[in-house]
XYZ file of N, CA and C in Angstrom:
618
model
N -27.833 -15.917 4.610
C -27.828 -14.074 3.721
C -26.224 -14.303 3.560
N -26.423 -14.136 2.745
C -24.907 -14.428 2.171
C -23.531 -13.411 3.628
N -22.393 -14.474 2.600
C -21.408 -13.864 3.787
C -20.531 -12.902 3.289
N -20.870 -11.805 2.192
C -20.532 -11.099 1.624
C -21.374 -9.771 1.755
N -22.668 -10.047 2.782
C -22.815 -8.266 2.687
C -22.341 -7.026 3.254
N -21.450 -7.435 4.488
C -20.545 -6.315 4.381
C -19.102 -5.991 3.547
N -19.239 -6.594 2.457
C -18.269 -6.156 1.951
C -18.112 -5.959 0.437
N -19.699 -6.063 -0.122
C -19.490 -5.626 -1.708
C -19.583 -5.099 -1.514
N -18.665 -3.723 -1.594
C -17.730 -2.798 -1.784
C -16.711 -3.265 -2.309
N -15.905 -4.239 -1.589
C -14.765 -4.875 -2.454
C -15.506 -5.306 -3.722
N -15.810 -6.228 -3.494
C -17.012 -7.007 -5.150
C -16.446 -5.833 -6.025
N -17.222 -4.399 -6.343
C -17.021 -3.460 -6.834
C -15.730 -3.260 -7.915
N -15.086 -2.742 -6.171
C -13.301 -2.482 -6.366
C -12.353 -3.986 -6.683
N -12.991 -5.292 -6.153
C -12.016 -6.228 -6.917
C -12.014 -6.233 -8.677
N -13.280 -6.351 -9.131
C -13.926 -6.119 -10.629
C -12.923 -5.397 -11.297
N -12.839 -4.238 -10.980
C -12.134 -2.837 -11.269
C -13.895 -2.205 -11.865
N -15.469 -3.029 -11.750
C -16.081 -2.172 -11.988
C -16.932 -1.672 -10.831
N -18.220 -1.271 -11.278
C -19.164 -0.429 -10.615
C -20.181 -1.276 -11.453
N -20.113 -2.821 -10.798
C -20.994 -4.154 -11.236
C -22.675 -3.488 -11.388
N -23.219 -2.854 -10.062
C -24.555 -2.093 -10.266
C -24.458 -1.201 -9.837
N -23.732 -0.469 -10.762
C -23.899 1.164 -10.482
C -24.700 2.101 -9.680
N -23.982 2.123 -8.781
C -24.503 2.471 -7.649
C -23.069 4.169 -7.602
N -24.227 5.540 -6.903
C -23.403 6.648 -7.495
C -22.195 6.192 -5.999
N -22.341 5.589 -4.971
C -20.880 5.535 -4.138
C -20.271 4.237 -4.152
N -20.134 4.038 -5.341
C -18.870 2.505 -5.399
C -18.021 3.448 -5.593
N -16.302 2.926 -4.684
C -15.589 2.910 -4.355
C -15.073 3.352 -5.629
N -15.337 2.831 -6.666
C -15.244 2.749 -7.959
C -14.958 3.634 -8.644
N -15.452 4.902 -8.696
C -16.096 5.955 -8.785
C -15.004 6.654 -9.043
N -14.546 5.967 -7.302
C -12.742 7.361 -7.487
C -11.604 6.465 -7.312
N -11.802 5.146 -6.963
C -9.920 4.368 -7.407
C -10.833 3.549 -8.113
N -10.205 3.209 -8.875
C -9.913 2.007 -10.092
C -9.177 0.299 -9.583
N -8.292 0.304 -8.953
C -7.614 -0.583 -7.935
C -7.926 -0.889 -7.140
N -8.541 -2.054 -6.754
C -8.646 -2.936 -6.030
C -8.123 -2.863 -4.712
N -8.754 -4.021 -4.110
C -9.228 -4.044 -2.363
C -7.343 -4.181 -2.061
N -6.692 -3.890 -0.891
C -6.012 -4.881 -0.112
C -4.471 -3.821 -0.541
N -3.306 -4.025 0.271
C -2.979 -3.517 -0.020
C -1.730 -3.555 -1.456
N -2.029 -4.662 -2.130
C -1.158 -4.879 -3.068
C -2.463 -4.639 -3.793
N -3.457 -3.368 -3.705
C -4.600 -2.709 -5.071
C -3.987 -1.819 -6.066
N -2.650 -1.397 -5.969
C -2.490 -0.471 -7.315
C -1.854 -0.623 -8.008
N -0.558 -2.023 -7.569
C -0.159 -2.843 -8.572
C -0.988 -2.971 -9.859
N 0.291 -2.165 -11.266
C -0.071 -2.622 -12.063
C -0.474 -3.642 -12.645
N -2.051 -3.763 -13.472
C -2.541 -4.608 -13.365
C -2.292 -5.867 -15.392
N -1.665 -6.724 -14.713
C -1.154 -7.505 -16.171
C -2.374 -7.757 -16.954
N -2.082 -7.753 -17.902
C -2.959 -8.363 -18.571
C -3.797 -10.044 -19.025
N -4.870 -10.244 -18.899
C -5.449 -11.324 -18.335
C -5.901 -12.479 -19.448
N -4.645 -13.800 -18.861
C -5.330 -14.770 -20.101
C -6.574 -14.869 -20.398
N -6.311 -15.915 -21.689
C -8.533 -16.314 -21.906
C -8.962 -16.930 -20.136
N -7.893 -17.779 -19.788
C -8.832 -18.560 -17.968
C -9.178 -17.558 -17.321
N -7.896 -16.397 -17.261
C -8.104 -15.196 -16.344
C -9.196 -13.696 -16.487
N -10.303 -13.740 -18.048
C -10.580 -13.241 -19.093
C -12.438 -14.014 -18.791
N -12.323 -15.315 -18.209
C -13.007 -16.557 -18.099
C -13.620 -15.971 -16.521
N -12.342 -16.139 -16.525
C -12.843 -15.931 -14.739
C -13.996 -15.388 -13.669
N -13.069 -14.209 -14.261
C -13.867 -12.949 -14.751
C -14.693 -12.639 -14.789
N -15.387 -12.581 -15.927
C -16.543 -12.973 -15.997
C -16.891 -13.848 -15.390
N -17.028 -15.136 -15.482
C -18.224 -16.275 -14.265
C -17.654 -14.752 -12.680
N -16.903 -14.938 -12.517
C -16.908 -13.457 -11.155
C -17.689 -12.314 -10.810
N -17.329 -11.782 -11.983
C -18.269 -10.551 -12.121
C -19.948 -11.368 -12.026
N -20.600 -12.361 -12.941
C -21.958 -12.402 -13.356
C -22.177 -12.852 -11.796
N -21.047 -13.903 -10.664
C -21.411 -14.039 -9.645
C -22.095 -13.243 -8.422
N -21.399 -12.436 -8.054
C -21.202 -10.801 -7.500
C -22.696 -9.974 -7.504
N -22.471 -10.079 -9.247
C -24.461 -9.430 -9.025
C -24.720 -10.149 -8.123
N -25.323 -11.086 -8.758
C -26.464 -11.913 -8.127
C -26.246 -12.002 -6.602
N -25.832 -11.537 -5.611
C -25.860 -11.102 -4.619
C -23.977 -12.064 -4.311
N -23.183 -12.377 -4.610
C -22.328 -13.656 -4.617
C -22.112 -13.814 -4.482
N -23.084 -15.027 -5.010
C -23.954 -16.280 -4.897
C -22.218 -17.405 -4.749
N -22.345 -18.864 -3.882
C -21.445 -19.601 -3.508
C -20.515 -20.127 -5.487
N -19.806 -20.816 -5.444
C -19.521 -21.471 -6.312
C -21.031 -22.856 -6.122
N -20.994 -23.350 -5.010
C -21.906 -24.596 -5.640
C -23.431 -24.031 -5.892
N -23.552 -23.146 -5.500
C -25.417 -22.488 -6.283
C -25.309 -21.867 -7.576
N -24.141 -21.233 -7.839
C -24.383 -20.769 -9.462
C -23.852 -21.899 -10.313
N -22.470 -22.937 -10.185
C -22.743 -23.632 -10.570
C -23.962 -25.158 -10.850
N -24.714 -25.083 -9.774
C -25.666 -25.240 -10.041
C -27.004 -24.930 -11.122
N -27.441 -23.818 -11.210
C -27.789 -23.166 -11.794
C -27.189 -23.098 -13.354
N -26.124 -23.012 -13.487
C -25.194 -23.691 -15.018
C -25.789 -24.487 -15.395
N -25.339 -25.585 -14.689
C -26.170 -26.883 -14.655
C -26.850 -26.521 -15.516
N -28.444 -26.300 -15.049
C -29.609 -26.543 -15.374
C -29.899 -25.713 -16.826
N -28.659 -24.155 -16.556
C -28.991 -24.089 -18.364
C -28.983 -24.850 -19.108
N -27.454 -25.554 -18.697
C -26.822 -26.146 -19.894
C -27.321 -27.860 -20.569
N -28.532 -28.284 -19.445
C -29.887 -29.343 -19.846
C -30.500 -28.730 -20.785
N -30.334 -27.259 -21.209
C -32.575 -26.742 -21.640
C -31.695 -26.706 -23.038
N -32.423 -26.416 -24.010
C -32.119 -26.417 -25.600
C -31.757 -25.294 -25.708
N -30.685 -24.346 -26.872
C -31.106 -22.877 -26.561
C -29.512 -23.095 -26.600
N -29.349 -21.955 -26.196
C -27.978 -21.277 -26.321
C -28.198 -21.067 -24.234
N -26.942 -21.601 -24.412
C -26.522 -21.941 -22.443
C -26.077 -20.895 -22.245
N -25.860 -19.187 -22.731
C -25.886 -18.458 -21.581
C -26.505 -17.425 -21.405
N -27.703 -17.762 -22.019
C -28.975 -16.404 -22.314
C -29.774 -17.113 -21.755
N -29.777 -18.835 -22.052
C -30.413 -19.439 -20.647
C -30.010 -19.252 -19.061
N -28.586 -19.423 -19.249
C -27.976 -18.788 -17.749
C -29.162 -18.136 -16.601
N -28.930 -16.944 -17.783
C -29.285 -15.385 -17.792
C -30.837 -15.572 -16.971
N -31.475 -15.938 -18.292
C -33.302 -16.450 -17.696
C -32.973 -17.194 -16.326
N -32.279 -18.165 -16.340
C -32.402 -18.416 -14.711
C -32.034 -17.773 -13.459
N -31.419 -17.061 -13.272
C -30.758 -16.101 -12.577
C -31.693 -14.836 -12.760
N -32.262 -14.340 -13.259
C -33.266 -13.456 -13.857
C -34.732 -13.670 -12.610
N -34.893 -15.015 -12.948
C -36.189 -16.135 -12.595
C -35.984 -16.117 -10.698
N -35.293 -15.529 -10.768
C -35.217 -16.172 -8.740
C -35.752 -15.167 -8.119
N -36.138 -14.657 -6.859
C -37.437 -13.861 -6.197
C -36.432 -13.078 -5.756
N -35.130 -13.127 -5.052
C -34.191 -11.745 -4.541
C -34.395 -10.959 -5.941
N -33.355 -12.073 -6.971
C -33.499 -10.435 -8.674
C -34.803 -9.901 -8.401
N -36.162 -10.651 -8.719
C -37.164 -9.698 -8.987
C -37.309 -8.617 -7.973
N -37.532 -9.092 -6.908
C -37.410 -7.851 -6.093
C -36.189 -7.064 -6.190
N -35.374 -7.337 -6.588
C -34.210 -6.210 -6.820
C -35.069 -4.707 -8.410
N -35.148 -5.634 -8.888
C -35.241 -5.553 -10.766
C -36.514 -4.604 -9.953
N -37.757 -4.900 -9.284
C -38.658 -3.816 -9.491
C -38.690 -2.878 -8.138
N -37.546 -2.666 -8.104
C -36.831 -1.781 -6.894
C -37.747 -1.404 -5.441
N -38.396 -2.273 -5.306
C -38.487 -2.893 -4.168
C -37.540 -2.588 -2.748
N -36.086 -2.672 -3.082
C -34.983 -2.756 -1.967
C -34.464 -1.749 -3.215
N -33.092 -1.345 -2.395
C -32.207 -0.957 -2.812
C -30.592 -1.761 -3.692
N -30.865 -3.192 -2.585
C -29.467 -3.768 -3.524
C -29.892 -5.417 -3.388
N -28.753 -5.824 -4.372
C -29.197 -7.512 -4.302
C -29.355 -7.351 -2.974
N -28.621 -7.223 -2.133
C -27.761 -8.090 -0.838
C -30.056 -7.620 -0.180
N -30.464 -6.662 -0.245
C -31.448 -6.372 1.027
C -32.541 -7.299 -0.037
N -31.962 -7.317 -1.077
C -33.226 -7.918 -1.742
C -33.478 -9.921 -1.315
N -32.149 -10.507 -1.046
C -32.223 -11.537 -0.490
C -33.135 -11.744 1.224
N -32.168 -10.966 2.101
C -32.671 -10.841 3.456
C -33.979 -10.339 3.135
N -34.326 -9.080 2.316
C -36.231 -8.984 2.668
C -37.164 -10.168 2.148
N -36.334 -11.295 1.354
C -37.144 -12.618 0.807
C -36.896 -13.460 2.217
N -35.472 -13.363 2.662
C -35.514 -14.637 3.883
C -36.377 -14.239 4.920
N -36.355 -12.860 5.058
C -36.712 -12.407 6.670
C -39.001 -12.333 5.849
N -39.124 -12.997 4.963
C -40.551 -13.400 4.903
C -41.307 -12.412 4.916
N -40.714 -11.203 3.982
C -42.220 -9.859 3.566
C -42.243 -10.287 2.182
N -42.358 -11.308 1.505
C -42.739 -11.743 0.063
C -43.356 -12.926 -0.373
N -44.607 -12.116 -0.887
C -45.467 -13.162 -1.165
C -46.394 -13.858 -3.160
N -45.890 -14.263 -2.835
C -45.646 -15.251 -4.350
C -47.061 -15.800 -4.466
N -48.068 -15.334 -5.617
C -49.418 -16.043 -5.733
C -49.945 -16.161 -5.022
N -50.022 -14.940 -3.629
C -50.715 -15.357 -2.800
C -49.966 -15.910 -1.224
N -49.221 -16.741 -1.474
C -48.595 -17.475 -0.894
C -47.080 -16.878 -0.404
N -47.231 -16.931 0.984
C -45.804 -16.587 1.640
C -44.265 -17.272 1.008
N -43.066 -16.980 0.634
C -42.308 -17.324 0.135
C -40.374 -16.653 0.728
N -40.028 -17.557 1.406
C -38.838 -16.792 1.815
C -37.485 -17.167 2.065
N -37.624 -17.927 0.333
C -36.484 -18.546 0.028
C -36.052 -17.754 -1.069
N -35.099 -16.969 -0.992
C -34.539 -16.051 -2.091
C -33.993 -17.203 -3.769
N -34.045 -18.594 -3.004
C -33.423 -18.887 -4.409
C -34.845 -19.465 -5.324
N -36.145 -18.721 -4.555
C -37.204 -19.491 -5.370
C -37.524 -19.282 -6.663
N -37.539 -19.323 -7.801
C -37.891 -19.614 -9.229
C -39.551 -18.995 -9.837
N -39.623 -18.059 -9.564
C -41.242 -17.432 -10.339
C -40.732 -17.799 -12.201
N -42.467 -18.048 -11.981
C -42.639 -18.467 -13.537
C -43.240 -16.969 -14.396
N -43.425 -17.201 -15.751
C -44.322 -16.270 -16.566
C -45.614 -16.093 -15.206
N -46.086 -15.434 -15.486
C -47.133 -14.936 -14.666
C -47.167 -14.916 -13.487
N -46.471 -15.451 -12.895
C -46.605 -15.046 -11.089
C -46.509 -13.179 -10.832
N -47.787 -13.836 -9.633
C -47.428 -12.112 -9.338
C -46.411 -11.889 -7.733
N -46.073 -11.691 -7.332
C -44.740 -11.267 -6.243
C -45.654 -9.644 -5.685
N -46.016 -10.144 -4.141
C -46.537 -9.143 -3.727
C -46.047 -8.480 -2.214
N -45.830 -7.337 -1.863
C -45.499 -7.147 -0.424
C -47.079 -7.377 0.928
N -45.626 -8.297 1.762
C -46.837 -9.219 2.061
C -47.331 -6.828 3.195
N -48.696 -7.460 3.280
C -49.389 -6.586 3.865
C -49.170 -5.457 5.177
N -48.988 -6.278 6.104
C -47.588 -5.378 6.875
C -46.863 -5.221 7.071
N -45.995 -5.625 5.370
C -44.489 -5.329 5.202
C -44.606 -3.745 4.699
N -45.527 -3.035 4.212
C -45.503 -2.259 2.465
C -45.115 -0.911 3.773
N -45.362 -0.472 4.985
C -44.623 0.631 5.001
C -43.415 0.785 5.484
N -42.027 -0.573 5.459
C -41.503 -0.540 5.415
C -39.990 1.073 5.072
N -39.384 1.604 5.929
C -38.854 1.925 5.733
C -37.479 2.044 3.856
N -37.405 0.905 3.962
C -36.246 1.012 2.809
C -37.238 0.484 1.966
N -38.374 0.048 1.440
C -39.127 0.099 0.701
C -39.236 1.694 -0.097
N -39.743 2.358 0.728
C -40.584 3.589 0.538
C -38.780 4.563 -0.179
N -37.783 4.206 0.055
C -36.469 5.042 -0.531
C -36.043 3.947 -1.700
N -36.466 3.213 -1.506
C -35.646 2.350 -3.229
C -36.722 2.473 -3.631
N -37.968 2.661 -3.647
C -38.989 3.130 -5.468
C -38.471 4.526 -5.235
N -37.843 5.513 -4.424
C -36.996 6.380 -4.912
C -36.055 6.877 -6.134
N -35.170 5.858 -6.518
C -34.360 5.481 -6.383
C -34.234 6.149 -8.014
N -32.806 7.199 -8.798
C -33.749 7.046 -9.718
C -32.077 6.784 -10.853
N -31.706 6.276 -9.893
C -30.442 5.705 -10.752
C -30.525 4.341 -11.750
N -31.600 3.797 -11.418
C -31.682 2.281 -12.612
C -33.335 2.808 -12.314
N -34.057 2.015 -13.396
C -35.686 1.676 -14.214
C -36.052 0.335 -14.254
N -37.060 -0.444 -14.006
C -37.374 -1.491 -13.974
C -37.401 -2.089 -15.810
N -37.222 -2.688 -14.989
C -36.881 -3.471 -17.488
C -38.449 -4.030 -18.305
N -38.730 -3.668 -18.306
C -40.289 -4.182 -19.196
C -40.856 -5.557 -19.064
N -40.071 -6.710 -18.836
C -39.733 -8.027 -18.577
C -41.102 -8.011 -17.343
N -41.085 -6.817 -16.475
C -42.196 -6.981 -15.171
C -42.919 -6.069 -14.814
N -43.903 -6.156 -14.697
C -44.914 -5.201 -14.701
C -45.243 -4.578 -12.957
N -45.204 -3.923 -12.749
C -44.963 -2.800 -11.076
C -45.926 -1.868 -11.394
N -46.162 -2.022 -10.204
C -47.213 -1.311 -9.517
C -46.626 -0.881 -7.960
N -46.580 0.601 -7.812
C -45.639 0.489 -7.099
C -47.220 1.104 -5.786
N -47.411 2.133 -6.392
C -48.938 2.186 -5.376
C -49.096 1.219 -4.742
N -49.241 -0.375 -4.966
C -50.229 -1.290 -4.206
C -48.324 -1.989 -3.786
N -47.698 -2.387 -4.736
C -45.882 -2.673 -4.148
C -46.464 -4.949 -4.565
N -47.389 -4.490 -6.097
C -47.524 -5.439 -6.692
C -46.351 -5.793 -8.029
N -46.050 -6.812 -8.532
C -45.162 -6.928 -9.627
C -45.742 -7.956 -10.387
N -45.796 -8.175 -11.292
C -46.333 -9.067 -11.718
C -45.387 -9.765 -13.367
N -44.602 -11.285 -12.943
C -43.232 -11.369 -13.731
C -44.244 -11.624 -15.245
N -43.837 -10.910 -16.047
C -44.664 -11.006 -17.478
C -43.315 -11.570 -18.584
N -42.862 -12.099 -18.502
C -41.877 -13.247 -19.207
C -40.307 -13.800 -18.612
N -39.329 -14.242 -19.355
C -37.949 -14.722 -18.759
C -37.127 -13.762 -19.837
N -36.527 -12.653 -19.321
C -35.774 -11.851 -20.046
C -33.942 -13.274 -21.162
N -34.249 -12.153 -22.580
C -32.554 -12.502 -22.692
C -31.559 -11.550 -22.372
N -30.181 -11.990 -22.768
C -29.148 -11.280 -22.266
C -29.999 -9.542 -22.312
N -29.904 -9.456 -23.347
C -30.177 -8.371 -23.934
C -31.121 -7.271 -23.232
N -32.150 -7.333 -22.377
C -33.031 -7.495 -21.870
C -33.134 -6.750 -20.951
N -31.959 -7.566 -19.599
C -31.225 -6.969 -18.531
C -30.492 -5.335 -18.423
N -30.769 -4.805 -17.922
C -30.050 -3.635 -17.538
C -29.457 -3.631 -16.929
N -27.928 -4.247 -17.318
C -26.824 -4.825 -16.713
C -26.047 -3.187 -16.709
N -25.760 -2.739 -15.612
C -24.972 -1.441 -15.180
C -23.663 -1.187 -16.208
N -23.122 -2.217 -16.508
C -21.923 -3.037 -17.383
C -21.728 -4.224 -17.592
N -20.674 -4.316 -18.690
C -20.938 -5.472 -19.850
C -20.962 -6.531 -19.130
N -21.930 -7.475 -19.104
C -22.300 -9.320 -18.364
C -21.166 -10.098 -19.872
N -20.371 -10.888 -19.975
C -20.538 -12.016 -20.813
C -20.951 -13.623 -20.292
N -21.842 -14.608 -20.363
C -22.507 -14.828 -20.172
C -21.783 -16.408 -21.133
N -21.319 -15.999 -22.675
C -20.422 -16.525 -23.132
C -18.698 -16.888 -22.631
N -18.782 -16.121 -21.793
C -17.619 -17.157 -21.340
C -17.388 -17.378 -20.334
N -18.272 -17.620 -19.950
C -18.791 -17.989 -18.225
C -18.939 -19.564 -18.806
N -19.525 -20.061 -20.405
C -20.175 -21.210 -20.882
C -18.880 -21.628 -20.898
N -17.509 -21.166 -21.850
C -15.886 -21.489 -22.208
C -15.567 -21.396 -20.733
N -15.813 -20.970 -19.391
C -14.972 -21.771 -18.364
C -15.329 -22.963 -17.639
N -16.646 -23.040 -17.301
C -17.066 -24.663 -17.198
C -16.654 -25.509 -18.379
N -16.668 -25.040 -18.883
C -16.052 -26.495 -20.680
C -14.984 -26.738 -20.286
N -13.440 -25.581 -19.616
C -12.362 -26.496 -19.332
C -12.404 -27.235 -18.243
N -12.876 -26.673 -17.295
C -12.814 -26.442 -16.063
C -13.928 -27.947 -15.597
Protein backbone atom coordinates (compact mmCIF):
# COMPACT_ATOMS: atom_id res chain seq x y z
CA UNK A 1 0.00 0.00 0.00
CA UNK A 2 1.36 3.41 -0.95
CA UNK A 3 2.95 5.59 1.69
CA UNK A 4 0.98 8.54 0.32
CA UNK A 5 -2.51 7.19 1.00
CA UNK A 6 -3.03 9.41 4.05
CA UNK A 7 -1.63 12.47 2.25
CA UNK A 8 -3.31 12.27 -1.15
CA UNK A 9 -4.75 15.79 -0.81
CA UNK A 10 -1.19 17.11 -0.53
CA UNK A 11 -0.49 15.78 -4.01
CA UNK A 12 -3.27 17.96 -5.44
CA UNK A 13 -1.99 21.00 -3.58
CA UNK A 14 1.64 20.32 -4.49
CA UNK A 15 0.67 20.15 -8.16
CA UNK A 16 -1.74 23.09 -7.84
CA UNK A 17 -4.37 21.05 -9.70
CA UNK A 18 -7.27 18.79 -8.83
CA UNK A 19 -5.65 15.88 -10.66
CA UNK A 20 -8.42 13.34 -9.89
CA UNK A 21 -11.31 15.77 -10.33
CA UNK A 22 -12.61 15.17 -6.81
CA UNK A 23 -15.27 17.55 -5.42
CA UNK A 24 -13.52 17.61 -2.03
CA UNK A 25 -10.06 18.45 -3.33
CA UNK A 26 -8.48 21.32 -1.32
CA UNK A 27 -7.42 22.92 -4.62
CA UNK A 28 -11.09 23.78 -5.16
CA UNK A 29 -10.79 26.17 -2.20
CA UNK A 30 -7.13 27.19 -2.18
CA UNK A 31 -4.76 26.93 -5.09
CA UNK A 32 -1.53 27.45 -3.19
CA UNK A 33 0.70 24.56 -2.14
CA UNK A 34 0.90 22.83 1.23
CA UNK A 35 3.13 23.94 4.11
CA UNK A 36 4.02 27.28 5.61
CA UNK A 37 5.61 28.55 2.39
CA UNK A 38 2.77 27.42 0.14
CA UNK A 39 1.33 30.90 -0.38
CA UNK A 40 4.51 32.42 -1.77
CA UNK A 41 4.28 33.69 -5.32
CA UNK A 42 5.10 30.97 -7.80
CA UNK A 43 8.07 31.58 -10.04
CA UNK A 44 7.94 30.62 -13.69
CA UNK A 45 9.18 27.07 -14.09
CA UNK A 46 12.25 26.25 -16.15
CA UNK A 47 12.06 23.63 -18.89
CA UNK A 48 13.44 21.11 -16.40
CA UNK A 49 10.88 22.17 -13.81
CA UNK A 50 8.04 21.83 -16.31
CA UNK A 51 9.20 18.35 -17.30
CA UNK A 52 9.65 17.31 -13.68
CA UNK A 53 6.17 18.53 -12.76
CA UNK A 54 4.65 16.57 -15.67
CA UNK A 55 6.38 13.43 -14.40
CA UNK A 56 5.33 14.03 -10.79
CA UNK A 57 1.74 14.66 -11.83
CA UNK A 58 1.52 11.46 -13.83
CA UNK A 59 3.20 9.46 -11.05
CA UNK A 60 0.88 10.98 -8.49
CA UNK A 61 -2.25 10.27 -10.52
CA UNK A 62 -1.60 6.53 -10.51
CA UNK A 63 -1.29 6.37 -6.73
CA UNK A 64 2.00 8.21 -6.29
CA UNK A 65 4.15 5.43 -7.69
CA UNK A 66 7.72 5.29 -6.50
CA UNK A 67 10.41 6.59 -8.83
CA UNK A 68 11.73 3.04 -9.22
CA UNK A 69 8.31 1.72 -10.26
CA UNK A 70 7.65 4.59 -12.65
CA UNK A 71 11.12 4.47 -14.20
CA UNK A 72 10.71 0.75 -14.86
CA UNK A 73 7.39 1.31 -16.65
CA UNK A 74 8.94 4.13 -18.67
CA UNK A 75 11.83 1.85 -19.63
CA UNK A 76 9.37 -0.72 -20.98
CA UNK A 77 7.52 1.96 -22.95
CA UNK A 78 10.80 3.17 -24.41
CA UNK A 79 11.67 -0.29 -25.71
CA UNK A 80 8.40 -0.69 -27.62
CA UNK A 81 8.23 0.55 -31.20
CA UNK A 82 6.06 3.65 -31.49
CA UNK A 83 5.41 6.86 -29.56
CA UNK A 84 7.00 6.41 -26.11
CA UNK A 85 4.56 8.79 -24.41
CA UNK A 86 1.55 6.93 -25.80
CA UNK A 87 3.09 3.58 -24.84
CA UNK A 88 3.68 4.87 -21.31
CA UNK A 89 0.02 5.81 -20.90
CA UNK A 90 -1.06 2.44 -22.28
CA UNK A 91 1.12 0.55 -19.80
CA UNK A 92 -0.12 2.64 -16.87
CA UNK A 93 -3.74 2.05 -17.84
CA UNK A 94 -3.14 -1.69 -18.02
CA UNK A 95 -2.25 -1.85 -14.32
CA UNK A 96 -4.91 -3.83 -12.46
CA UNK A 97 -5.44 -1.12 -9.85
CA UNK A 98 -5.97 1.43 -12.65
CA UNK A 99 -8.58 -0.81 -14.30
CA UNK A 100 -10.42 -1.30 -10.99
CA UNK A 101 -10.43 2.48 -10.49
CA UNK A 102 -11.50 3.27 -14.06
CA UNK A 103 -14.37 0.77 -13.80
CA UNK A 104 -15.71 2.67 -10.76
CA UNK A 105 -15.48 -0.36 -8.48
CA UNK A 106 -13.84 1.90 -5.88
CA UNK A 107 -13.73 5.67 -5.38
CA UNK A 108 -9.98 6.39 -5.61
CA UNK A 109 -6.82 4.95 -7.12
CA UNK A 110 -5.48 4.51 -3.58
CA UNK A 111 -8.54 2.47 -2.62
CA UNK A 112 -8.08 0.43 -5.82
CA UNK A 113 -4.55 -0.55 -4.83
CA UNK A 114 -5.69 -1.61 -1.37
CA UNK A 115 -8.71 -3.44 -2.82
CA UNK A 116 -6.48 -5.49 -5.12
CA UNK A 117 -3.82 -6.11 -2.45
CA UNK A 118 -6.45 -7.49 -0.09
CA UNK A 119 -7.44 -10.14 -2.63
CA UNK A 120 -10.89 -8.92 -3.65
CA UNK A 121 -10.22 -9.15 -7.40
CA UNK A 122 -10.06 -12.02 -9.88
CA UNK A 123 -8.62 -11.95 -13.40
CA UNK A 124 -9.88 -14.62 -15.79
CA UNK A 125 -11.16 -16.60 -12.80
CA UNK A 126 -7.89 -16.46 -10.87
CA UNK A 127 -7.37 -14.40 -7.73
CA UNK A 128 -4.78 -11.67 -8.22
CA UNK A 129 -3.52 -9.50 -5.34
CA UNK A 130 -0.78 -7.55 -7.12
CA UNK A 131 -1.85 -4.00 -7.95
CA UNK A 132 0.77 -3.65 -10.70
CA UNK A 133 -0.45 -6.82 -12.47
CA UNK A 134 -0.76 -5.97 -16.16
CA UNK A 135 -4.01 -6.93 -17.81
CA UNK A 136 -4.24 -7.86 -21.47
CA UNK A 137 -6.87 -7.07 -24.07
CA UNK A 138 -9.83 -9.39 -23.58
CA UNK A 139 -9.08 -10.11 -19.91
CA UNK A 140 -12.09 -10.47 -17.62
CA UNK A 141 -11.76 -8.75 -14.25
CA UNK A 142 -14.34 -9.39 -11.54
CA UNK A 143 -14.92 -8.85 -7.86
CA UNK A 144 -14.78 -12.03 -5.78
CA UNK A 145 -18.20 -13.33 -4.77
CA UNK A 146 -17.47 -12.85 -1.05
CA UNK A 147 -16.59 -9.19 -1.63
CA UNK A 148 -19.50 -8.07 -3.81
CA UNK A 149 -21.55 -6.55 -0.99
CA UNK A 150 -18.80 -4.30 0.31
CA UNK A 151 -20.05 -0.77 1.01
CA UNK A 152 -17.14 0.95 -0.77
CA UNK A 153 -18.12 -0.76 -4.05
CA UNK A 154 -21.78 0.20 -3.77
CA UNK A 155 -20.80 3.79 -2.97
CA UNK A 156 -18.28 4.03 -5.82
CA UNK A 157 -20.79 2.85 -8.43
CA UNK A 158 -23.06 5.76 -7.51
CA UNK A 159 -20.37 8.41 -8.07
CA UNK A 160 -21.30 10.92 -10.75
CA UNK A 161 -17.99 12.79 -10.95
CA UNK A 162 -16.48 10.43 -13.53
CA UNK A 163 -17.60 8.03 -16.26
CA UNK A 164 -16.30 4.64 -17.33
CA UNK A 165 -14.17 4.99 -20.50
CA UNK A 166 -15.11 3.08 -23.63
CA UNK A 167 -12.03 0.84 -23.59
CA UNK A 168 -13.67 -1.03 -20.72
CA UNK A 169 -16.93 -2.96 -20.76
CA UNK A 170 -18.42 -2.87 -17.27
CA UNK A 171 -21.43 -4.70 -15.83
CA UNK A 172 -21.97 -3.08 -12.45
CA UNK A 173 -24.84 -5.44 -11.62
CA UNK A 174 -22.46 -8.41 -11.78
CA UNK A 175 -19.28 -6.43 -10.96
CA UNK A 176 -17.50 -7.72 -14.05
CA UNK A 177 -15.12 -5.73 -16.27
CA UNK A 178 -13.69 -6.64 -19.66
CA UNK A 179 -10.53 -4.86 -20.77
CA UNK A 180 -11.40 -4.26 -24.41
CA UNK A 181 -8.31 -2.47 -25.69
CA UNK A 182 -5.25 -0.55 -24.64
CA UNK A 183 -6.12 3.16 -24.74
CA UNK A 184 -4.24 6.01 -26.34
CA UNK A 185 -3.68 9.26 -24.46
CA UNK A 186 -6.78 10.84 -26.00
CA UNK A 187 -8.97 7.98 -24.79
CA UNK A 188 -8.09 8.36 -21.10
CA UNK A 189 -10.51 10.60 -19.13
CA UNK A 190 -7.97 12.61 -17.16
CA UNK A 191 -9.59 15.56 -15.33
CA UNK A 192 -6.44 17.61 -16.02
CA UNK A 193 -4.00 17.74 -18.91
CA UNK A 194 -1.34 15.06 -18.79
CA UNK A 195 1.80 15.59 -20.87
CA UNK A 196 3.68 12.31 -21.34
CA UNK A 197 5.77 13.97 -24.04
CA UNK A 198 7.35 16.09 -21.30
CA UNK A 199 8.01 12.95 -19.26
CA UNK A 200 9.86 11.52 -22.26
CA UNK A 201 11.91 14.73 -22.50
CA UNK A 202 12.68 14.56 -18.78
CA UNK A 203 14.06 11.02 -18.93
CA UNK A 204 15.92 11.74 -22.18
CA UNK A 205 17.93 14.40 -20.34
CA UNK A 206 18.30 12.73 -16.95
